[in-house]
C-alpha cells in the first residue's frame, strides 16, 4: 500500500515524465478493445483495456484521481502485448506509456522486504550476469539428470508447488551441461558462398536453457550463407527490467549491448526471440534523452532483424525443406508481430515445407498469456487466456504448434500439458522446426 507522500511523488512524476501528447493522441475510438486480451477476459471491463488505462494515466496527470492501488493494479494486469498499437488509427505508443508509468510507480513506492529482496536478486543479481544464469540453469540440469526430478514426481513432493508451476516444471526443456553452455562459438563461417556478415544476439535464457535453439539458429544462418560473429561481452536485452519498472537497469544493459555490437562491421544483428527483439528494437526510444547514446542506439536498431526476416531475404524458403505429413499452425510472438512488425515471414517459411499442411489458427495474433513472467505473477488471468488459446489451437487439429519466442514456447507446451494432449501435439520454436525440415529433406 502506498503512503500519501508516495502517491504525491508518483503523481508529480506522472506529470513530469508521461508523454502528454501520447495521452492526448488517444481518441477513445475503441479500435483497441477487440485486440486486448485482459479487456475480453475480464468481461469487457473498461479499466482493463488500453483506452481505459490511458484514461487513468491522463486522470492522474490532470490531478483528477490519485495513483492509488486500483490504478497500480490495472497497470499490473496489462500483458504489455501491445496488440493495441497496430490497430490504433492515431498511432498511440501505448507500450511506452505503460513502461514509463510502471517505472514511476515502482521507483517511488516502498516494497515489502521480501519483494525488495526478490527484485534485487532477479534484476541486479541474476539477469545482468550470464555466468550466474549458467549456474542457475546448470542446477536445473542437475535436477533433471541426477534423478531428483524423477524422485520429486514419484514421491509427490513436486505437488507442494502451485499447479501452474508444477505443470511448468514438466515442460521445461532438457537443460544442456555446464560444459556445453560455456563452450560457445564466437565466430562461424558461412557454408558455401558468403552472402552476408551478421552478428548474433544470443540472449541470456536463449543461450542457456534454450541453447539448442540458438545452435539451430546459427546452423540455419550458416546454411543461408551468413558469416556469423557472436560477441562474448553482450548481455541480457533488458526486456524483463523494462517491463517491470526497472528502467535504469534496462538502460545499463542496453548500453552494454550497443557497445558490444557497434564496431563489428556487420550487415545485420540477428535475434531469434520475439520478446528480446521487441525490446532491442526500441533501444533508440529507451536512450532518446541520453546525448551520448541516442545516435549509437539508433545505429544499433537500424541493423536489427529477426531470424525469419533474414532467412526470407536470403531465399531460404527455396532450399529443400520437407517433413513427414503433419498439420502445423503458428502462434505469433506478440512483440515480434506488434513491435518488430514481423508476421508474414514465419508463415511463408512454414508454407515452404513440403509434406505439411499449414492451418492458420483463429486469434493467432492474440497473446498466449506468457508475457515474460506474467504467467507466474498473474497466473489466474494467464491461464484464462491460455485456455482460450488452446481452444483455437485444438480447432485447427494441428499436431505441431510453432512459435518464435521462448516464453510463448513454454506457454504453449504448458497448454498442451494442461489439455492432456502431449501424446499427439507438440510445440516447437520455428528455427528448430526449419532445421528439422532441412535435415529431413537431405535424408529423403
Tab-separated table of C-alpha atoms in Angstrom:
chain	number	residue	atom	x	y	z
A	1	UNK	CA	0.000	0.000	0.000
A	2	UNK	CA	1.387	3.425	-0.951
A	3	UNK	CA	1.516	6.280	1.543
A	4	UNK	CA	0.158	9.779	0.929
A	5	UNK	CA	3.693	11.069	0.332
A	6	UNK	CA	4.438	8.268	-2.149
A	7	UNK	CA	1.222	8.973	-4.068
A	8	UNK	CA	2.054	12.691	-4.242
A	9	UNK	CA	5.534	11.919	-5.603
A	10	UNK	CA	4.146	9.440	-8.116
A	11	UNK	CA	1.554	11.958	-9.284
A	12	UNK	CA	4.213	14.646	-9.720
A	13	UNK	CA	6.395	12.311	-11.760
A	14	UNK	CA	3.424	11.287	-13.926
A	15	UNK	CA	3.027	14.980	-14.747
A	16	UNK	CA	6.744	15.403	-15.476
A	17	UNK	CA	7.556	12.157	-17.287
A	18	UNK	CA	4.443	10.782	-19.006
A	19	UNK	CA	4.223	11.928	-22.634
A	20	UNK	CA	1.042	14.003	-22.616
A	21	UNK	CA	0.983	14.174	-26.420
A	22	UNK	CA	0.636	10.390	-26.493
A	23	UNK	CA	-2.155	10.569	-23.896
A	24	UNK	CA	-3.982	13.194	-25.951
A	25	UNK	CA	-3.490	11.223	-29.176
A	26	UNK	CA	-5.876	8.580	-27.861
A	27	UNK	CA	-9.228	9.422	-29.481
A	28	UNK	CA	-11.163	6.932	-27.294
A	29	UNK	CA	-12.391	5.328	-30.524
A	30	UNK	CA	-12.286	1.799	-29.094
A	31	UNK	CA	-10.495	0.161	-32.030
A	32	UNK	CA	-8.096	-1.311	-29.465
A	33	UNK	CA	-10.783	-3.076	-27.437
A	34	UNK	CA	-11.222	-6.268	-29.531
A	35	UNK	CA	-7.441	-6.772	-29.581
A	36	UNK	CA	-6.943	-6.575	-25.802
A	37	UNK	CA	-6.912	-9.966	-24.010
A	38	UNK	CA	-7.390	-8.570	-20.498
A	39	UNK	CA	-10.346	-6.449	-21.611
A	40	UNK	CA	-12.020	-9.515	-23.114
A	41	UNK	CA	-11.157	-11.972	-20.338
A	42	UNK	CA	-12.215	-9.539	-17.589
A	43	UNK	CA	-15.731	-9.399	-19.028
A	44	UNK	CA	-15.173	-6.188	-21.030
A	45	UNK	CA	-14.078	-4.099	-18.058
A	46	UNK	CA	-13.116	-0.678	-19.394
A	47	UNK	CA	-10.296	-0.113	-16.899
A	48	UNK	CA	-8.620	-3.297	-18.181
A	49	UNK	CA	-8.463	-2.014	-21.764
A	50	UNK	CA	-5.747	0.155	-23.382
A	51	UNK	CA	-8.235	3.006	-23.712
A	52	UNK	CA	-9.211	2.682	-20.067
A	53	UNK	CA	-5.625	2.515	-18.834
A	54	UNK	CA	-4.693	5.605	-20.872
A	55	UNK	CA	-7.702	7.407	-19.385
A	56	UNK	CA	-6.485	6.508	-15.888
A	57	UNK	CA	-2.964	7.766	-16.653
A	58	UNK	CA	-4.431	11.008	-18.035
A	59	UNK	CA	-6.591	11.428	-14.930
A	60	UNK	CA	-3.524	11.036	-12.712
A	61	UNK	CA	-1.607	13.585	-14.799
A	62	UNK	CA	-4.534	16.023	-14.589
A	63	UNK	CA	-4.863	15.535	-10.835
A	64	UNK	CA	-8.380	14.156	-11.115
A	65	UNK	CA	-7.516	10.910	-9.321
A	66	UNK	CA	-4.697	9.673	-7.109
A	67	UNK	CA	-2.302	6.948	-8.299
A	68	UNK	CA	-3.723	4.528	-5.751
A	69	UNK	CA	-3.683	0.731	-5.547
A	70	UNK	CA	-6.539	0.427	-8.070
A	71	UNK	CA	-4.569	2.344	-10.701
A	72	UNK	CA	-1.467	0.309	-9.989
A	73	UNK	CA	-3.447	-2.924	-10.179
A	74	UNK	CA	-4.947	-2.238	-13.601
A	75	UNK	CA	-1.476	-1.374	-14.970
A	76	UNK	CA	-0.029	-4.559	-13.446
A	77	UNK	CA	-2.738	-6.680	-15.064
A	78	UNK	CA	-1.778	-5.489	-18.551
A	79	UNK	CA	0.173	-8.123	-20.507
A	80	UNK	CA	2.135	-5.485	-22.375
A	81	UNK	CA	1.461	-7.443	-25.576
A	82	UNK	CA	0.932	-4.176	-27.497
A	83	UNK	CA	-1.677	-5.681	-29.809
A	84	UNK	CA	-3.478	-2.358	-29.433
A	85	UNK	CA	-0.763	-0.443	-31.307
A	86	UNK	CA	-1.104	-1.842	-34.863
A	87	UNK	CA	-4.880	-1.240	-34.812
A	88	UNK	CA	-4.711	2.286	-33.364
A	89	UNK	CA	-5.611	4.873	-36.048
A	90	UNK	CA	-3.759	7.580	-34.095
A	91	UNK	CA	-0.584	5.531	-33.672
A	92	UNK	CA	-0.531	5.840	-29.877
A	93	UNK	CA	2.641	4.273	-28.425
A	94	UNK	CA	0.793	2.576	-25.600
A	95	UNK	CA	3.766	0.368	-24.667
A	96	UNK	CA	5.933	3.421	-23.982
A	97	UNK	CA	3.253	4.923	-21.746
A	98	UNK	CA	2.831	1.670	-19.835
A	99	UNK	CA	6.549	1.161	-19.197
A	100	UNK	CA	7.018	4.760	-18.045
A	101	UNK	CA	4.036	4.533	-15.670
A	102	UNK	CA	5.223	1.228	-14.213
A	103	UNK	CA	8.730	2.605	-13.704
A	104	UNK	CA	7.426	5.704	-11.910
A	105	UNK	CA	5.257	3.626	-9.579
A	106	UNK	CA	7.910	1.013	-8.869
A	107	UNK	CA	10.676	3.509	-8.156
A	108	UNK	CA	8.559	5.598	-5.792
A	109	UNK	CA	6.736	3.051	-3.649
A	110	UNK	CA	8.182	1.165	-0.731
A	111	UNK	CA	8.075	-2.573	-1.419
A	112	UNK	CA	7.952	-5.088	1.402
A	113	UNK	CA	11.282	-6.615	2.440
A	114	UNK	CA	10.642	-9.987	0.689
A	115	UNK	CA	9.620	-8.229	-2.550
A	116	UNK	CA	12.689	-5.967	-2.412
A	117	UNK	CA	14.921	-8.980	-1.852
A	118	UNK	CA	13.437	-10.919	-4.789
A	119	UNK	CA	13.591	-7.941	-7.142
A	120	UNK	CA	17.195	-7.215	-6.194
A	121	UNK	CA	18.179	-10.854	-6.676
A	122	UNK	CA	16.491	-11.096	-10.083
A	123	UNK	CA	17.164	-7.672	-11.614
A	124	UNK	CA	20.600	-6.972	-10.146
A	125	UNK	CA	21.981	-10.327	-9.082
A	126	UNK	CA	20.897	-12.686	-11.865
A	127	UNK	CA	19.921	-11.445	-15.319
A	128	UNK	CA	22.786	-8.963	-15.869
A	129	UNK	CA	25.333	-11.741	-15.217
A	130	UNK	CA	25.461	-14.533	-17.791
A	131	UNK	CA	27.777	-16.672	-15.658
A	132	UNK	CA	25.137	-16.694	-12.922
A	133	UNK	CA	22.455	-17.533	-15.465
A	134	UNK	CA	24.556	-20.517	-16.496
A	135	UNK	CA	24.986	-21.586	-12.865
A	136	UNK	CA	21.237	-21.436	-12.176
A	137	UNK	CA	20.432	-23.262	-15.397
A	138	UNK	CA	23.119	-25.820	-14.543
A	139	UNK	CA	21.361	-26.517	-11.241
A	140	UNK	CA	18.131	-27.161	-13.135
A	141	UNK	CA	20.060	-29.505	-15.423
A	142	UNK	CA	21.482	-31.352	-12.412
A	143	UNK	CA	17.939	-31.689	-11.032
A	144	UNK	CA	16.801	-33.175	-14.350
A	145	UNK	CA	19.719	-35.564	-14.900
A	146	UNK	CA	20.503	-36.710	-11.341
A	147	UNK	CA	17.218	-38.495	-10.707
A	148	UNK	CA	15.928	-35.797	-8.353
A	149	UNK	CA	13.206	-34.855	-10.820
A	150	UNK	CA	12.006	-38.457	-11.053
A	151	UNK	CA	12.027	-38.753	-7.237
A	152	UNK	CA	10.130	-35.475	-6.843
A	153	UNK	CA	7.392	-36.752	-9.140
A	154	UNK	CA	7.297	-40.282	-7.735
A	155	UNK	CA	7.016	-39.137	-4.116
A	156	UNK	CA	4.621	-36.288	-4.874
A	157	UNK	CA	6.993	-33.682	-3.391
A	158	UNK	CA	6.600	-31.662	-6.587
A	159	UNK	CA	2.945	-31.100	-5.688
A	160	UNK	CA	3.849	-28.593	-2.967
A	161	UNK	CA	4.299	-26.093	-5.816
A	162	UNK	CA	1.276	-24.189	-7.194
A	163	UNK	CA	-0.468	-26.084	-10.009
A	164	UNK	CA	0.812	-23.845	-12.801
A	165	UNK	CA	4.426	-24.144	-11.608
A	166	UNK	CA	4.068	-27.931	-11.299
A	167	UNK	CA	2.913	-28.078	-14.903
A	168	UNK	CA	5.627	-25.622	-15.990
A	169	UNK	CA	8.300	-27.819	-14.411
A	170	UNK	CA	7.156	-30.711	-16.611
A	171	UNK	CA	7.550	-28.759	-19.845
A	172	UNK	CA	10.983	-27.235	-19.237
A	173	UNK	CA	13.427	-28.245	-21.982
A	174	UNK	CA	16.243	-30.642	-21.214
A	175	UNK	CA	18.964	-28.326	-19.985
A	176	UNK	CA	22.446	-28.603	-21.533
A	177	UNK	CA	25.508	-29.346	-19.435
A	178	UNK	CA	27.698	-26.605	-17.957
A	179	UNK	CA	30.427	-27.566	-20.414
A	180	UNK	CA	28.064	-27.062	-23.357
A	181	UNK	CA	26.902	-23.696	-22.005
A	182	UNK	CA	30.451	-22.441	-21.506
A	183	UNK	CA	31.861	-23.762	-24.788
A	184	UNK	CA	30.151	-21.249	-27.083
A	185	UNK	CA	31.403	-20.107	-30.504
A	186	UNK	CA	32.427	-16.513	-31.201
A	187	UNK	CA	32.804	-16.760	-34.977
A	188	UNK	CA	31.363	-19.088	-37.625
A	189	UNK	CA	31.978	-19.169	-41.366
A	190	UNK	CA	29.204	-19.352	-43.933
A	191	UNK	CA	28.563	-22.636	-45.701
A	192	UNK	CA	29.165	-22.208	-49.412
A	193	UNK	CA	29.178	-18.706	-50.861
A	194	UNK	CA	29.033	-15.936	-48.260
A	195	UNK	CA	26.096	-13.580	-48.776
A	196	UNK	CA	26.031	-11.612	-45.538
A	197	UNK	CA	28.140	-10.958	-42.452
A	198	UNK	CA	25.889	-10.864	-39.383
A	199	UNK	CA	26.168	-10.620	-35.616
A	200	UNK	CA	24.033	-12.904	-33.470
A	201	UNK	CA	22.308	-11.714	-30.315
A	202	UNK	CA	22.445	-14.879	-28.243
A	203	UNK	CA	20.471	-13.647	-25.229
A	204	UNK	CA	20.537	-14.928	-21.648
A	205	UNK	CA	17.878	-17.658	-21.391
A	206	UNK	CA	18.276	-18.463	-25.063
A	207	UNK	CA	21.976	-19.268	-24.646
A	208	UNK	CA	21.420	-21.381	-21.540
A	209	UNK	CA	18.070	-23.125	-21.207
A	210	UNK	CA	17.306	-22.865	-24.950
A	211	UNK	CA	20.861	-23.368	-26.145
A	212	UNK	CA	19.864	-25.965	-28.753
A	213	UNK	CA	17.566	-23.409	-30.390
A	214	UNK	CA	20.482	-20.971	-30.579
A	215	UNK	CA	22.613	-23.709	-32.139
A	216	UNK	CA	19.867	-24.372	-34.689
A	217	UNK	CA	19.648	-20.643	-35.457
A	218	UNK	CA	23.350	-20.390	-36.187
A	219	UNK	CA	23.227	-23.524	-38.342
A	220	UNK	CA	20.399	-22.033	-40.423
A	221	UNK	CA	22.293	-18.756	-40.818
A	222	UNK	CA	25.403	-20.621	-41.994
A	223	UNK	CA	23.351	-22.677	-44.438
A	224	UNK	CA	21.762	-19.484	-45.779
A	225	UNK	CA	25.221	-18.037	-46.496
A	226	UNK	CA	25.988	-15.958	-43.412
A	227	UNK	CA	29.300	-15.439	-41.697
A	228	UNK	CA	28.410	-15.048	-38.008
A	229	UNK	CA	30.068	-13.042	-35.242
A	230	UNK	CA	28.911	-13.697	-31.666
A	231	UNK	CA	30.344	-11.074	-29.288
A	232	UNK	CA	31.169	-12.513	-25.871
A	233	UNK	CA	30.580	-9.275	-23.994
A	234	UNK	CA	26.901	-8.956	-24.934
A	235	UNK	CA	24.299	-9.004	-22.146
A	236	UNK	CA	20.629	-9.686	-21.406
A	237	UNK	CA	18.416	-7.492	-23.618
A	238	UNK	CA	16.808	-5.791	-20.595
A	239	UNK	CA	13.202	-6.580	-21.530
A	240	UNK	CA	12.335	-8.026	-18.126
A	241	UNK	CA	13.739	-4.903	-16.455
A	242	UNK	CA	11.955	-2.549	-18.825
A	243	UNK	CA	8.583	-4.236	-18.457
A	244	UNK	CA	8.834	-4.484	-14.655
A	245	UNK	CA	9.575	-0.916	-13.651
A	246	UNK	CA	13.383	-1.201	-13.620
A	247	UNK	CA	14.149	1.221	-16.425
A	248	UNK	CA	17.597	2.278	-15.197
A	249	UNK	CA	18.707	-1.355	-15.210
A	250	UNK	CA	17.350	-1.752	-18.734
A	251	UNK	CA	19.337	1.285	-19.883
A	252	UNK	CA	22.577	-0.095	-18.489
A	253	UNK	CA	22.053	-3.402	-20.283
A	254	UNK	CA	21.194	-1.547	-23.489
A	255	UNK	CA	24.458	0.379	-23.321
A	256	UNK	CA	26.428	-2.823	-22.775
A	257	UNK	CA	24.839	-4.399	-25.833
A	258	UNK	CA	25.251	-1.373	-28.071
A	259	UNK	CA	28.931	-1.223	-27.158
A	260	UNK	CA	29.338	-4.958	-27.759
A	261	UNK	CA	27.917	-4.823	-31.290
A	262	UNK	CA	28.758	-1.382	-32.687
A	263	UNK	CA	32.276	-1.992	-34.039
A	264	UNK	CA	31.719	-5.384	-35.680
A	265	UNK	CA	31.213	-4.179	-39.265
A	266	UNK	CA	28.187	-6.404	-39.889
A	267	UNK	CA	25.188	-6.129	-42.187
A	268	UNK	CA	22.642	-7.134	-39.558
A	269	UNK	CA	22.227	-8.015	-35.902
A	270	UNK	CA	20.074	-11.145	-35.734
A	271	UNK	CA	17.730	-12.174	-32.931
A	272	UNK	CA	15.655	-15.348	-32.645
A	273	UNK	CA	13.423	-14.424	-29.675
A	274	UNK	CA	10.459	-12.158	-30.317
A	275	UNK	CA	10.448	-10.773	-26.780
A	276	UNK	CA	14.123	-9.828	-26.964
A	277	UNK	CA	13.807	-8.384	-30.449
A	278	UNK	CA	10.821	-6.267	-29.478
A	279	UNK	CA	12.846	-4.632	-26.717
A	280	UNK	CA	16.147	-4.386	-28.597
A	281	UNK	CA	14.482	-2.570	-31.476
A	282	UNK	CA	13.386	0.202	-29.134
A	283	UNK	CA	16.781	0.982	-27.643
A	284	UNK	CA	16.635	4.296	-29.502
A	285	UNK	CA	13.484	5.215	-27.569
A	286	UNK	CA	14.919	3.936	-24.293
A	287	UNK	CA	18.020	6.152	-24.653
A	288	UNK	CA	16.434	9.069	-26.515
A	289	UNK	CA	17.280	11.550	-23.743
A	290	UNK	CA	20.917	10.472	-23.461
A	291	UNK	CA	23.062	12.649	-25.802
A	292	UNK	CA	25.986	10.232	-25.646
A	293	UNK	CA	23.973	7.146	-26.558
A	294	UNK	CA	20.913	8.114	-28.616
A	295	UNK	CA	22.677	8.072	-32.005
A	296	UNK	CA	24.583	4.909	-31.127
A	297	UNK	CA	21.273	3.314	-30.112
A	298	UNK	CA	19.698	4.313	-33.445
A	299	UNK	CA	22.600	2.736	-35.364
A	300	UNK	CA	22.093	-0.480	-33.385
A	301	UNK	CA	18.343	-0.529	-34.024
A	302	UNK	CA	18.788	0.064	-37.757
A	303	UNK	CA	20.715	-3.221	-38.084
A	304	UNK	CA	18.353	-5.401	-36.053
A	305	UNK	CA	16.488	-8.176	-37.870
A	306	UNK	CA	14.590	-11.292	-36.813
A	307	UNK	CA	15.881	-14.677	-37.969
A	308	UNK	CA	12.782	-15.308	-40.098
A	309	UNK	CA	13.209	-11.996	-41.905
A	310	UNK	CA	16.821	-12.617	-42.910
A	311	UNK	CA	16.054	-16.195	-43.945
A	312	UNK	CA	13.371	-14.899	-46.299
A	313	UNK	CA	15.700	-12.179	-47.613
A	314	UNK	CA	18.299	-14.844	-48.397
A	315	UNK	CA	15.632	-17.078	-50.021
A	316	UNK	CA	15.991	-19.904	-47.544
A	317	UNK	CA	12.409	-20.868	-48.437
A	318	UNK	CA	13.711	-22.035	-51.845
A	319	UNK	CA	16.058	-24.579	-50.281
A	320	UNK	CA	14.879	-28.199	-49.881
A	321	UNK	CA	12.576	-28.352	-46.846
A	322	UNK	CA	10.475	-31.396	-46.041
A	323	UNK	CA	8.794	-33.115	-43.090
A	324	UNK	CA	6.604	-36.167	-42.557
A	325	UNK	CA	2.910	-35.452	-43.100
A	326	UNK	CA	1.505	-33.314	-40.281
A	327	UNK	CA	-0.732	-30.320	-39.648
A	328	UNK	CA	1.122	-27.223	-38.448
A	329	UNK	CA	-0.209	-23.972	-37.018
A	330	UNK	CA	1.588	-20.821	-35.900
A	331	UNK	CA	1.195	-18.726	-32.743
A	332	UNK	CA	2.575	-15.216	-33.140
A	333	UNK	CA	5.041	-13.806	-30.664
A	334	UNK	CA	3.341	-10.563	-29.624
A	335	UNK	CA	6.455	-8.422	-29.705
A	336	UNK	CA	7.694	-9.941	-32.940
A	337	UNK	CA	4.382	-9.101	-34.584
A	338	UNK	CA	3.334	-5.876	-32.845
A	339	UNK	CA	6.710	-4.194	-32.275
A	340	UNK	CA	9.098	-5.696	-34.860
A	341	UNK	CA	6.172	-5.956	-37.307
A	342	UNK	CA	7.294	-9.392	-38.471
A	343	UNK	CA	4.429	-11.807	-39.095
A	344	UNK	CA	4.376	-12.828	-42.766
A	345	UNK	CA	7.948	-14.158	-42.898
A	346	UNK	CA	7.456	-17.028	-40.402
A	347	UNK	CA	4.300	-18.119	-42.203
A	348	UNK	CA	5.984	-18.070	-45.607
A	349	UNK	CA	8.824	-20.196	-44.285
A	350	UNK	CA	6.408	-22.727	-42.803
A	351	UNK	CA	4.389	-22.884	-46.006
A	352	UNK	CA	7.618	-23.669	-47.894
A	353	UNK	CA	7.967	-27.009	-46.071
A	354	UNK	CA	6.867	-29.880	-48.294
A	355	UNK	CA	4.724	-32.642	-46.788
A	356	UNK	CA	2.962	-30.499	-44.202
A	357	UNK	CA	-0.388	-28.740	-44.159
A	358	UNK	CA	-0.367	-25.264	-42.642
A	359	UNK	CA	-3.594	-24.136	-40.981
A	360	UNK	CA	-3.998	-20.608	-39.656
A	361	UNK	CA	-5.220	-20.503	-36.067
A	362	UNK	CA	-8.069	-18.164	-35.186
A	363	UNK	CA	-6.645	-15.416	-32.986
A	364	UNK	CA	-3.029	-16.414	-33.679
A	365	UNK	CA	-2.147	-12.735	-33.243
A	366	UNK	CA	-3.637	-12.678	-29.735
A	367	UNK	CA	-1.315	-13.106	-26.729
A	368	UNK	CA	-0.946	-16.604	-25.289
A	369	UNK	CA	-0.655	-15.240	-21.737
A	370	UNK	CA	3.057	-15.817	-21.212
A	371	UNK	CA	4.272	-12.194	-21.345
A	372	UNK	CA	7.628	-12.648	-19.647
A	373	UNK	CA	6.886	-13.643	-16.049
A	374	UNK	CA	3.191	-12.733	-16.295
A	375	UNK	CA	2.197	-16.416	-16.213
A	376	UNK	CA	3.862	-16.661	-12.790
A	377	UNK	CA	2.821	-13.379	-11.145
A	378	UNK	CA	-0.651	-13.199	-12.740
A	379	UNK	CA	-1.365	-16.895	-13.006
A	380	UNK	CA	-5.172	-16.753	-12.955
A	381	UNK	CA	-5.525	-14.338	-15.864
A	382	UNK	CA	-2.678	-16.029	-17.745
A	383	UNK	CA	-4.307	-19.456	-17.534
A	384	UNK	CA	-7.667	-17.998	-18.542
A	385	UNK	CA	-6.038	-16.549	-21.664
A	386	UNK	CA	-4.164	-19.806	-22.320
A	387	UNK	CA	-7.323	-21.902	-22.069
A	388	UNK	CA	-8.936	-19.709	-24.718
A	389	UNK	CA	-5.831	-20.033	-26.896
A	390	UNK	CA	-5.851	-23.814	-26.649
A	391	UNK	CA	-9.467	-23.978	-27.829
A	392	UNK	CA	-8.399	-22.240	-31.029
A	393	UNK	CA	-5.299	-24.434	-31.332
A	394	UNK	CA	-7.361	-27.611	-30.989
A	395	UNK	CA	-9.796	-26.365	-33.618
A	396	UNK	CA	-7.001	-26.479	-36.225
A	397	UNK	CA	-6.392	-30.203	-35.460
A	398	UNK	CA	-2.679	-29.334	-35.603
A	399	UNK	CA	-0.112	-31.788	-34.318
A	400	UNK	CA	2.596	-29.099	-34.228
A	401	UNK	CA	2.267	-25.587	-32.800
A	402	UNK	CA	5.094	-23.311	-33.918
A	403	UNK	CA	6.127	-20.074	-32.228
A	404	UNK	CA	9.113	-17.722	-32.212
A	405	UNK	CA	9.772	-16.825	-28.583
A	406	UNK	CA	10.901	-18.956	-25.615
A	407	UNK	CA	8.185	-17.688	-23.274
A	408	UNK	CA	5.484	-18.401	-25.860
A	409	UNK	CA	7.008	-21.822	-26.484
A	410	UNK	CA	6.844	-22.803	-22.792
A	411	UNK	CA	3.324	-21.380	-22.514
A	412	UNK	CA	2.094	-23.422	-25.471
A	413	UNK	CA	3.812	-26.521	-24.060
A	414	UNK	CA	2.025	-25.789	-20.794
A	415	UNK	CA	-1.282	-25.506	-22.638
A	416	UNK	CA	-0.709	-28.859	-24.333
A	417	UNK	CA	0.127	-30.416	-20.943
A	418	UNK	CA	-2.961	-28.912	-19.272
A	419	UNK	CA	-5.190	-30.235	-22.057
A	420	UNK	CA	-3.699	-33.742	-21.797
A	421	UNK	CA	-2.563	-33.631	-25.428
A	422	UNK	CA	1.150	-34.361	-25.004
A	423	UNK	CA	0.746	-37.722	-26.766
A	424	UNK	CA	-0.443	-36.156	-30.039
A	425	UNK	CA	0.573	-32.481	-30.090
A	426	UNK	CA	3.897	-30.680	-29.692
A	427	UNK	CA	5.110	-27.086	-29.522
A	428	UNK	CA	8.379	-26.116	-31.209
A	429	UNK	CA	10.408	-22.983	-31.970
A	430	UNK	CA	10.363	-22.133	-35.664
A	431	UNK	CA	14.147	-22.420	-36.111
A	432	UNK	CA	14.164	-25.911	-34.601
A	433	UNK	CA	11.409	-26.945	-36.999
A	434	UNK	CA	13.173	-25.406	-40.012
A	435	UNK	CA	16.402	-27.207	-39.182
A	436	UNK	CA	14.447	-30.424	-38.732
A	437	UNK	CA	12.872	-29.853	-42.154
A	438	UNK	CA	16.213	-29.122	-43.824
A	439	UNK	CA	17.849	-32.209	-42.351
A	440	UNK	CA	14.878	-34.439	-43.206
A	441	UNK	CA	14.938	-33.191	-46.803
A	442	UNK	CA	18.613	-34.137	-47.068
A	443	UNK	CA	17.872	-37.693	-45.923
A	444	UNK	CA	14.823	-38.102	-48.180
